[in-house]
Short mmCIF file of C-alpha atoms in Angstrom, two decimals:
data_model
loop_
_atom_site.label_atom_id
_atom_site.label_comp_id
_atom_site.label_asym_id
_atom_site.label_seq_id
_atom_site.Cartn_x
_atom_site.Cartn_y
_atom_site.Cartn_z
CA MET A 1 -69.86 -301.58 11.79
CA ALA A 2 -70.32 -304.24 14.44
CA GLY A 3 -68.11 -302.26 16.79
CA VAL A 4 -70.30 -299.19 16.49
CA GLU A 5 -73.42 -301.27 17.24
CA ASP A 6 -71.72 -302.72 20.30
CA THR A 7 -70.84 -299.20 21.50
CA CYS A 8 -74.45 -298.08 21.08
CA ALA A 9 -75.73 -301.13 22.93
CA SER A 10 -73.28 -300.48 25.75
CA LEU A 11 -74.38 -296.86 26.03
CA ARG A 12 -78.03 -297.90 26.10
CA ALA A 13 -77.27 -300.34 28.89
CA GLN A 14 -75.46 -297.65 30.86
CA ILE A 15 -78.41 -295.28 30.39
CA SER A 16 -80.84 -297.93 31.61
CA ALA A 17 -78.67 -298.65 34.62
CA THR A 18 -78.34 -294.93 35.36
CA GLU A 19 -82.11 -294.45 35.07
CA ALA A 20 -82.67 -297.36 37.43
CA HIS A 21 -80.15 -295.88 39.85
CA LEU A 22 -81.85 -292.48 39.56
CA ALA A 23 -85.23 -294.06 40.26
CA GLY A 24 -83.77 -295.69 43.33
CA LEU A 25 -82.34 -292.37 44.51
CA LYS A 26 -85.75 -290.75 44.06
CA ARG A 27 -87.34 -293.48 46.19
CA ASP A 28 -84.67 -292.99 48.84
CA LEU A 29 -85.30 -289.23 48.76
CA ALA A 30 -89.03 -289.73 49.16
CA ASP A 31 -88.44 -292.04 52.12
CA ALA A 32 -86.02 -289.56 53.67
CA GLU A 33 -88.53 -286.73 53.27
CA LYS A 34 -91.18 -288.81 55.03
CA VAL A 35 -88.76 -289.41 57.88
CA ALA A 36 -87.91 -285.70 57.96
CA GLN A 37 -91.59 -284.81 58.20
CA SER A 38 -92.10 -287.16 61.13
CA THR A 39 -88.77 -286.45 62.84
CA ARG A 40 -88.34 -282.74 63.43
CA PRO A 41 -85.16 -281.17 64.80
CA PRO A 42 -84.97 -281.22 68.59
CA THR A 43 -85.58 -277.47 68.82
CA THR A 44 -88.78 -277.77 66.76
CA ASN A 45 -90.04 -280.66 68.85
CA ARG A 46 -89.33 -278.75 72.03
CA MET A 47 -91.17 -275.71 70.68
CA ARG A 48 -94.24 -277.76 69.82
CA GLY A 49 -94.17 -280.19 72.70
CA ALA A 50 -95.84 -277.88 75.20
CA ARG A 51 -98.76 -277.31 72.82
CA MET A 52 -99.16 -280.90 71.70
CA ILE A 53 -99.81 -282.14 75.23
CA VAL A 54 -102.72 -279.69 75.55
CA SER A 55 -105.85 -281.77 74.99
CA GLN A 56 -107.46 -279.17 72.73
CA ILE A 57 -104.42 -279.20 70.40
CA GLY A 58 -102.69 -282.58 70.35
CA LEU A 59 -100.89 -283.99 67.34
CA GLU A 60 -103.88 -283.49 65.05
CA GLY A 61 -104.21 -279.84 66.01
CA GLN A 62 -100.50 -279.22 65.52
CA LEU A 63 -100.67 -280.72 62.04
CA LYS A 64 -103.57 -278.39 61.24
CA LEU A 65 -101.55 -275.41 62.42
CA ARG A 66 -98.60 -276.47 60.27
CA SER A 67 -100.78 -276.71 57.15
CA ALA A 68 -102.68 -273.45 57.79
CA ARG A 69 -102.12 -270.37 55.66
CA VAL A 70 -102.82 -267.12 57.54
CA LEU A 71 -102.79 -263.54 56.22
CA LEU A 72 -102.45 -260.56 58.53
CA VAL A 73 -103.66 -257.28 57.05
CA GLY A 74 -101.58 -254.71 58.90
CA ALA A 75 -98.17 -255.05 60.55
CA GLY A 76 -98.75 -252.51 63.31
CA GLY A 77 -99.94 -252.59 66.90
CA LEU A 78 -102.33 -255.50 66.37
CA GLY A 79 -100.48 -257.33 63.62
CA CYS A 80 -97.16 -257.53 65.47
CA PRO A 81 -98.27 -259.45 68.60
CA ALA A 82 -100.72 -261.55 66.59
CA ALA A 83 -98.01 -262.59 64.12
CA GLN A 84 -95.56 -263.24 66.95
CA TYR A 85 -97.80 -265.79 68.63
CA LEU A 86 -98.96 -267.36 65.37
CA ALA A 87 -95.34 -267.91 64.35
CA GLY A 88 -94.61 -269.35 67.76
CA ALA A 89 -97.60 -271.67 67.39
CA GLY A 90 -96.10 -273.18 64.26
CA ILE A 91 -98.42 -271.81 61.58
CA GLY A 92 -97.14 -273.16 58.26
CA THR A 93 -97.54 -270.05 56.11
CA ILE A 94 -97.82 -266.49 57.39
CA GLY A 95 -98.44 -263.60 55.01
CA MET A 96 -98.36 -259.95 56.01
CA ILE A 97 -99.63 -257.04 53.93
CA ASP A 98 -98.81 -253.42 54.77
CA GLY A 99 -97.52 -250.57 52.64
CA ASP A 100 -96.26 -248.47 55.55
CA THR A 101 -92.70 -248.11 56.78
CA VAL A 102 -91.46 -248.26 60.37
CA GLU A 103 -91.45 -244.96 62.29
CA SER A 104 -89.86 -244.32 65.66
CA SER A 105 -93.28 -243.44 67.09
CA ASN A 106 -94.43 -247.02 66.32
CA LEU A 107 -91.89 -248.78 68.50
CA HIS A 108 -93.65 -248.52 71.87
CA ARG A 109 -96.57 -250.68 70.71
CA GLN A 110 -95.47 -252.45 67.50
CA VAL A 111 -93.26 -254.95 69.24
CA LEU A 112 -91.71 -256.71 66.23
CA HIS A 113 -90.00 -253.56 64.96
CA ARG A 114 -86.63 -252.26 66.11
CA THR A 115 -84.90 -248.88 65.99
CA LYS A 116 -82.47 -250.16 63.36
CA ASN A 117 -85.41 -250.83 61.02
CA VAL A 118 -86.87 -247.32 61.03
CA GLY A 119 -87.66 -246.45 57.41
CA LYS A 120 -87.91 -250.10 56.39
CA PHE A 121 -91.16 -251.69 55.16
CA LYS A 122 -93.09 -252.91 58.17
CA VAL A 123 -93.67 -256.33 56.63
CA ASP A 124 -89.93 -256.81 56.08
CA SER A 125 -89.10 -255.62 59.58
CA ALA A 126 -91.74 -257.88 61.12
CA ILE A 127 -90.71 -260.96 59.15
CA GLU A 128 -87.08 -260.38 60.10
CA SER A 129 -88.07 -260.62 63.77
CA LEU A 130 -90.40 -263.56 63.17
CA ARG A 131 -87.63 -265.58 61.52
CA GLU A 132 -85.49 -265.09 64.61
CA LEU A 133 -88.37 -266.44 66.69
CA ASN A 134 -89.22 -269.38 64.41
CA PRO A 135 -87.42 -269.94 61.09
CA HIS A 136 -89.59 -272.88 59.99
CA PRO A 137 -92.80 -271.19 58.72
CA THR A 138 -92.99 -269.77 55.21
CA TYR A 139 -93.21 -265.98 55.45
CA ILE A 140 -94.70 -263.99 52.57
CA PRO A 141 -94.39 -260.18 52.53
CA HIS A 142 -96.87 -258.05 50.59
CA ARG A 143 -95.29 -254.59 50.44
CA THR A 144 -98.43 -252.72 49.51
CA HIS A 145 -101.64 -251.35 50.94
CA LEU A 146 -104.72 -253.52 50.50
CA THR A 147 -106.84 -252.20 47.64
CA PRO A 148 -110.11 -253.45 46.12
CA GLU A 149 -108.27 -254.45 42.95
CA LYS A 150 -105.72 -256.62 44.80
CA ALA A 151 -107.78 -257.95 47.72
CA PRO A 152 -109.52 -261.00 46.15
CA ALA A 153 -106.35 -262.34 44.50
CA ILE A 154 -104.34 -261.98 47.71
CA PHE A 155 -107.06 -263.47 49.94
CA ASN A 156 -107.35 -266.54 47.69
CA GLN A 157 -103.78 -267.48 48.64
CA TYR A 158 -104.76 -267.97 52.30
CA ASP A 159 -107.25 -269.83 54.51
CA TYR A 160 -107.61 -267.36 57.38
CA ILE A 161 -107.60 -263.55 57.40
CA LEU A 162 -106.74 -261.31 60.37
CA ASP A 163 -107.95 -257.71 60.22
CA CYS A 164 -105.28 -255.70 62.05
CA THR A 165 -106.11 -252.30 60.53
CA ASP A 166 -107.51 -249.04 61.92
CA ASN A 167 -109.15 -247.67 58.79
CA PRO A 168 -112.96 -247.95 58.36
CA ALA A 169 -112.93 -248.27 54.57
CA THR A 170 -110.27 -250.99 54.67
CA ARG A 171 -112.21 -252.87 57.34
CA TYR A 172 -115.30 -253.01 55.14
CA LEU A 173 -113.17 -254.12 52.20
CA ILE A 174 -111.61 -256.91 54.27
CA SER A 175 -114.98 -258.10 55.58
CA ASP A 176 -116.67 -258.13 52.18
CA THR A 177 -113.76 -259.84 50.44
CA ALA A 178 -113.46 -262.48 53.17
CA VAL A 179 -117.16 -263.34 52.83
CA LEU A 180 -117.07 -263.49 49.03
CA THR A 181 -113.90 -265.60 48.94
CA GLY A 182 -115.10 -267.91 51.72
CA LYS A 183 -112.29 -267.08 54.15
CA THR A 184 -112.55 -267.05 57.93
CA LEU A 185 -112.05 -263.53 59.31
CA VAL A 186 -110.80 -262.67 62.79
CA SER A 187 -111.04 -258.94 63.51
CA ALA A 188 -109.76 -256.79 66.37
CA SER A 189 -110.26 -253.03 66.62
CA ALA A 190 -109.86 -249.97 68.82
CA LEU A 191 -112.76 -247.77 69.88
CA ARG A 192 -111.05 -245.36 72.26
CA THR A 193 -112.68 -245.49 75.72
CA GLU A 194 -116.19 -246.46 74.66
CA GLY A 195 -117.43 -249.69 73.13
CA GLN A 196 -119.92 -249.55 70.28
CA LEU A 197 -122.00 -252.36 68.86
CA MET A 198 -122.30 -250.78 65.41
CA PRO A 199 -119.57 -249.31 63.18
CA PRO A 200 -119.06 -245.68 64.26
CA PRO A 201 -119.22 -242.79 61.80
CA ALA A 202 -116.03 -242.44 59.77
CA ASP A 203 -115.36 -238.95 61.15
CA SER A 204 -115.24 -240.36 64.70
CA VAL A 205 -112.70 -243.07 63.87
CA THR A 206 -109.04 -242.17 64.22
CA SER A 207 -105.78 -244.02 63.78
CA CYS A 208 -103.54 -244.92 66.71
CA ALA A 209 -101.30 -241.97 65.85
CA ASP A 210 -104.19 -239.51 66.01
CA GLY A 211 -106.33 -241.06 68.74
CA GLY A 212 -103.56 -242.28 71.04
CA ILE A 213 -102.94 -245.78 72.29
CA LEU A 214 -101.44 -247.61 75.25
CA GLY A 215 -99.01 -250.32 74.13
CA PRO A 216 -100.11 -253.18 76.44
CA VAL A 217 -103.74 -252.64 75.42
CA VAL A 218 -103.14 -253.14 71.72
CA GLY A 219 -100.81 -256.01 72.62
CA THR A 220 -103.56 -257.69 74.63
CA MET A 221 -105.91 -257.56 71.67
CA GLY A 222 -103.29 -258.82 69.23
CA VAL A 223 -102.63 -261.82 71.49
CA LEU A 224 -106.37 -262.51 71.74
CA GLN A 225 -106.61 -262.29 67.97
CA ALA A 226 -103.89 -264.93 67.61
CA LEU A 227 -105.58 -267.12 70.21
CA GLU A 228 -108.92 -266.91 68.41
CA THR A 229 -107.22 -267.87 65.14
CA ILE A 230 -105.55 -270.90 66.75
CA LYS A 231 -108.92 -271.96 68.18
CA VAL A 232 -110.58 -271.71 64.77
CA ILE A 233 -107.83 -273.71 63.07
CA THR A 234 -107.68 -276.52 65.63
CA THR A 235 -111.37 -276.86 66.53
CA PRO A 236 -112.99 -279.82 64.71
CA HIS A 237 -115.84 -278.91 62.36
CA SER A 238 -117.58 -282.20 61.77
CA GLY A 239 -120.83 -280.65 60.62
CA VAL A 240 -122.78 -282.74 63.13
CA SER A 241 -125.31 -280.77 65.12
CA GLN A 242 -124.47 -280.58 68.80
CA SER A 243 -127.45 -280.54 71.10
CA THR A 244 -125.78 -279.50 74.33
CA SER A 245 -126.42 -275.99 75.55
CA SER A 246 -122.72 -275.38 76.10
CA ALA A 247 -121.87 -276.29 72.52
CA SER A 248 -124.68 -274.12 71.22
CA LYS A 249 -123.46 -271.23 73.32
CA ALA A 250 -119.87 -271.68 72.14
CA GLU A 251 -120.92 -271.58 68.48
CA SER A 252 -123.11 -268.48 68.77
CA PRO A 253 -121.45 -265.34 67.36
CA SER A 254 -120.23 -262.92 70.00
CA LEU A 255 -118.19 -259.77 70.45
CA LEU A 256 -115.50 -259.63 73.14
CA ILE A 257 -114.85 -256.16 74.54
CA PHE A 258 -111.84 -255.18 76.63
CA SER A 259 -111.39 -251.99 78.62
CA ALA A 260 -108.11 -251.54 80.44
CA TYR A 261 -109.52 -249.30 83.18
CA SER A 262 -112.89 -250.99 83.70
CA ASN A 263 -113.87 -253.62 86.22
CA PRO A 264 -114.34 -256.25 84.92
CA GLN A 265 -111.99 -255.62 82.04
CA PHE A 266 -113.63 -258.14 79.72
CA ARG A 267 -117.23 -258.60 78.69
CA SER A 268 -118.85 -260.55 75.89
CA ILE A 269 -121.83 -259.40 73.86
CA ARG A 270 -123.92 -261.81 71.82
CA LEU A 271 -124.35 -260.70 68.23
CA ARG A 272 -127.52 -260.84 66.21
CA ALA A 273 -127.92 -263.38 63.42
CA ARG A 274 -127.08 -262.49 59.84
CA ARG A 275 -129.37 -260.00 58.18
CA ALA A 276 -131.70 -261.50 55.62
CA ASN A 277 -131.05 -258.59 53.27
CA CYS A 278 -127.27 -258.39 53.75
CA ALA A 279 -125.62 -256.64 50.82
CA VAL A 280 -122.84 -259.24 50.72
CA CYS A 281 -124.07 -262.67 51.85
CA SER A 282 -127.84 -262.66 51.18
CA GLY A 283 -129.64 -263.97 48.14
CA SER A 284 -130.12 -260.41 46.95
CA ALA A 285 -126.49 -259.37 47.46
CA THR A 286 -125.38 -256.24 45.64
CA VAL A 287 -121.68 -256.44 46.52
CA THR A 288 -119.78 -258.97 44.41
CA LEU A 289 -116.15 -259.69 43.68
CA ASN A 290 -116.60 -258.02 40.32
CA SER A 291 -118.05 -254.86 41.89
CA ILE A 292 -115.12 -254.77 44.32
CA THR A 293 -112.34 -255.23 41.78
CA SER A 294 -113.96 -252.92 39.22
CA GLY A 295 -114.22 -250.12 41.75
CA SER A 296 -118.00 -249.75 41.53
CA THR A 297 -118.16 -250.48 45.27
CA ASP A 298 -116.61 -247.28 46.65
CA TYR A 299 -115.64 -247.93 50.28
CA VAL A 300 -114.32 -244.43 50.90
CA PHE A 301 -117.62 -242.95 49.74
CA PHE A 302 -119.59 -245.56 51.69
CA CYS A 303 -117.77 -244.78 54.94
CA GLY A 304 -117.95 -241.05 54.42
CA SER A 305 -115.13 -238.54 54.19
CA ALA A 306 -112.21 -239.36 56.46
CA THR A 307 -111.54 -235.68 57.01
CA LEU A 308 -113.93 -233.08 58.29
CA PRO A 309 -114.96 -230.56 55.62
CA SER A 310 -114.25 -226.92 56.33
CA LEU A 311 -117.06 -225.53 58.48
CA LEU A 312 -115.72 -221.98 58.55
CA GLY A 313 -115.11 -219.36 55.92
CA PRO A 314 -111.63 -218.12 54.99
CA ASN A 315 -112.16 -214.96 57.06
CA GLU A 316 -112.78 -217.11 60.14
CA ARG A 317 -109.53 -219.05 59.91
CA ILE A 318 -105.87 -218.15 60.34
CA SER A 319 -102.71 -220.16 59.75
CA PRO A 320 -100.17 -220.74 62.54
CA LYS A 321 -97.67 -218.58 60.66
CA GLU A 322 -100.14 -215.69 60.34
CA TYR A 323 -101.03 -215.98 64.02
CA ARG A 324 -97.38 -215.76 65.10
CA GLN A 325 -96.90 -212.70 62.90
CA LYS A 326 -99.94 -210.93 64.34
CA HIS A 327 -99.33 -212.02 67.92
CA PRO A 328 -95.59 -212.51 68.55
CA LEU A 329 -94.60 -214.11 71.84
CA SER A 330 -92.43 -211.12 72.68
CA SER A 331 -95.39 -208.74 72.61
CA ASN A 332 -96.49 -207.29 75.96
CA VAL A 333 -99.59 -205.56 74.62
CA ASP A 334 -101.26 -208.53 72.95
CA LYS A 335 -104.81 -208.89 74.31
CA SER A 336 -105.92 -211.82 72.18
CA ILE A 337 -107.44 -214.86 73.88
CA MET A 338 -106.30 -218.37 72.91
CA ILE A 339 -108.63 -221.29 73.70
CA ASP A 340 -107.16 -224.79 73.45
CA VAL A 341 -109.93 -227.39 73.07
CA ARG A 342 -107.71 -230.49 73.33
CA ASP A 343 -108.27 -232.78 76.30
CA LYS A 344 -106.45 -232.15 79.56
CA ALA A 345 -103.87 -234.87 78.92
CA GLN A 346 -102.68 -233.32 75.66
CA PHE A 347 -102.87 -229.80 77.04
CA GLY A 348 -100.70 -230.85 79.98
CA ILE A 349 -98.01 -232.21 77.65
CA CYS A 350 -97.62 -229.04 75.60
CA ASN A 351 -99.51 -225.77 75.33
CA LEU A 352 -99.16 -222.11 74.48
CA GLU A 353 -98.38 -219.76 77.33
CA ASN A 354 -101.50 -218.05 78.73
CA SER A 355 -103.83 -220.25 76.65
CA ILE A 356 -107.09 -221.40 78.24
CA ASN A 357 -107.93 -225.11 78.21
CA ILE A 358 -111.61 -225.83 77.53
CA PRO A 359 -111.94 -229.44 76.27
CA ILE A 360 -114.24 -229.83 73.28
CA THR A 361 -116.25 -232.40 75.24
CA ASN A 362 -117.23 -229.70 77.74
CA ILE A 363 -118.24 -227.35 74.95
CA LEU A 364 -120.39 -229.92 73.17
CA ALA A 365 -122.06 -231.05 76.39
CA SER A 366 -123.65 -227.63 77.01
CA ARG A 367 -126.67 -226.05 75.38
CA SER A 368 -126.46 -222.80 73.49
CA LYS A 369 -127.88 -219.74 75.26
CA PRO A 370 -127.18 -216.63 73.20
CA LEU A 371 -125.88 -213.65 75.09
CA ASN A 372 -128.14 -210.59 74.66
CA SER A 373 -128.71 -207.22 76.21
CA ASP A 374 -131.52 -208.47 78.45
CA ALA A 375 -129.60 -211.43 79.82
CA ASP A 376 -126.79 -211.43 82.34
CA GLU A 377 -123.55 -213.34 82.06
CA ALA A 378 -124.81 -216.07 84.40
CA GLU A 379 -126.81 -217.50 81.50
CA LEU A 380 -123.63 -218.62 79.80
CA PRO A 381 -122.35 -222.17 80.42
CA SER A 382 -120.09 -222.62 83.42
CA TRP A 383 -117.07 -223.36 81.23
CA VAL A 384 -117.07 -219.84 79.75
CA PRO A 385 -114.37 -217.76 81.54
CA ALA A 386 -115.16 -214.21 82.57
CA GLU A 387 -112.89 -212.69 79.92
CA LEU A 388 -114.87 -214.49 77.22
CA GLY A 389 -118.33 -213.73 78.57
CA SER A 390 -117.82 -210.02 79.12
CA SER A 391 -120.25 -208.05 76.99
CA GLU A 392 -117.74 -205.19 76.79
CA SER A 393 -114.68 -207.12 75.62
CA THR A 394 -113.75 -207.06 71.95
CA ASP A 395 -110.47 -208.91 72.34
CA PRO A 396 -110.15 -211.46 69.50
CA ILE A 397 -110.65 -215.11 70.36
CA TYR A 398 -108.60 -217.84 68.67
CA VAL A 399 -109.42 -221.53 69.05
CA VAL A 400 -106.84 -224.27 68.54
CA CYS A 401 -107.01 -228.06 68.62
CA ARG A 402 -104.63 -230.75 67.40
CA LEU A 403 -105.79 -231.24 63.81
CA GLY A 404 -108.00 -228.25 63.06
CA ASN A 405 -111.35 -230.05 63.20
CA ASP A 406 -112.61 -229.63 66.77
CA SER A 407 -111.56 -225.98 66.73
CA GLN A 408 -114.01 -225.25 63.90
CA ILE A 409 -116.86 -226.78 65.87
CA ALA A 410 -115.87 -224.78 68.94
CA VAL A 411 -115.85 -221.51 66.96
CA GLN A 412 -119.38 -222.19 65.77
CA LYS A 413 -120.46 -222.94 69.33
CA LEU A 414 -118.93 -219.71 70.67
CA LYS A 415 -120.71 -217.72 68.00
CA GLU A 416 -124.00 -219.44 68.80
CA LEU A 417 -123.55 -218.18 72.36
CA GLY A 418 -123.30 -214.66 70.99
CA LEU A 419 -119.73 -214.11 72.13
CA ASP A 420 -118.83 -212.43 68.84
CA HIS A 421 -121.23 -209.54 69.68
CA HIS A 422 -122.94 -209.73 66.31
CA GLY A 423 -119.68 -209.70 64.39
CA GLN A 424 -118.01 -206.94 66.40
CA ARG A 425 -115.55 -209.40 67.92
CA PHE A 426 -113.34 -211.77 65.93
CA ILE A 427 -113.67 -215.48 66.74
CA GLY A 428 -111.72 -217.87 64.54
CA ASP A 429 -109.64 -221.03 64.59
CA ILE A 430 -106.02 -221.93 63.91
CA GLN A 431 -106.18 -223.70 60.56
CA GLY A 432 -104.68 -227.18 60.60
CA GLY A 433 -104.31 -227.31 64.38
CA SER A 434 -101.35 -226.84 66.66
CA GLY A 435 -99.00 -229.16 64.76
CA HIS A 436 -99.74 -228.31 61.14
CA GLY A 437 -96.84 -229.12 58.80
CA GLU A 438 -93.83 -226.82 58.89
CA ASN A 439 -95.85 -223.97 60.42
CA LYS A 440 -96.31 -225.61 63.79
CA LEU A 441 -97.91 -223.33 66.32
CA ILE A 442 -96.46 -225.14 69.33
CA ARG A 443 -92.70 -225.48 68.94
CA SER A 444 -89.97 -226.95 71.10
CA GLY A 445 -87.79 -224.46 72.95
CA ARG A 446 -90.75 -222.23 73.77
CA ASN A 447 -91.68 -223.63 77.14
CA THR A 448 -93.20 -226.65 75.40
CA GLU A 449 -92.46 -229.76 73.41
CA VAL A 450 -93.45 -230.09 69.78
CA HIS A 451 -94.36 -233.74 69.94
CA GLN A 452 -97.79 -234.30 71.40
CA ARG A 453 -98.66 -237.85 72.38
CA LYS A 454 -101.65 -238.87 74.43
CA PHE A 455 -101.51 -242.34 75.93
CA ARG A 456 -105.02 -243.20 76.87
CA HIS A 457 -106.56 -246.54 77.68
CA SER A 458 -108.73 -247.83 74.89
CA ILE A 459 -111.56 -250.23 74.46
CA TYR A 460 -110.84 -252.89 71.88
CA SER A 461 -113.21 -255.38 70.38
CA ILE A 462 -112.48 -258.74 68.84
CA ALA A 463 -114.91 -260.63 66.67
CA ILE A 464 -114.86 -263.71 64.49
CA SER A 465 -116.99 -264.39 61.44
#
């Protein structure tokens, strides 16, 4: 019996000694982790050294960058360069949310993606490249589109939000959710070749794929977006009022506008103060987190329909397939007139043989003067060719654009001018535009190229709230 008690006592002693040894190991581990935090690998120190000697950053600023959690909504033309420079700056946690996959048409402007990753989720492709640039940050992929139901929960995981999208409804969702969750929002956007101080109508906003984009332009704005984020993270916010005019000016909200082909290229516009009756941040706010997640705040409805409703009747429209059947290219007796209302750049890339280019901007810029028996053809706008304005011609007129929206407007305009001779002459549009699905009107191998791409300079705006 005594032997058993001795064995138990010995085991208890061994356990105590082991626990003491384990406690010592834990202390050693804690000390080692402290040393590891203060002594980074040489490559990390070299990466951060150039920033840390900048007076606006320093050691304190670098520590703030390392502890920051940043979410980029969109892994496209804006999100790629922004993420690239944020990763290089040593941001501790970088999240990216995007439900799209990489397409070959993205590669010229979305610089983190590679040909080998075509078909892969953009967030996975981007993070793969970011890890090669800097493996130390924590990268979090969100392989989904941002929705009202998911937005608050995702935003609460981060400190700073970057809006890198090109969709009006999503932009409003991001802004509202950032305000209601108390997150800093840095937003960059494209507005074609004209800057606007107020959100444009939804029907006038297009994606990069539809509206065209020049790679270095979107890259410039993505870099500026990253820079603005770094400034926000590293700038001290002591809460003490600064009386100097320069400090007051620096803190006033502003909008930075960039135009690649303007001189000067950059200009800054001071923004008005917050509205007293703002639907999100005022005392009488009607938009809440509950209204967002429940779906009662309908952003698609608020922004308006993203697609133009049909302005023409079925008898005024014809599909590309039907047009080719009625007017084959091999026909030598076809007297139909094809008007292409795309801009000159797109028309120059690909067009139908013998089509007439009249940009929609020219058509909309002129006033309607109906053609009648008492008026001569000189009353018609200067853009109307003779074969269209002839009062004797009954040759059918077809109007085509890229997506089938502008062509409907042009048909209405031509009819307002009386060119249909009170219904005696057919005027209609090509439904769906020149590149509609499988029934593309403009095909490769017929003196043209199928793929239409317009690379125009764009005005981008960047704002911080």
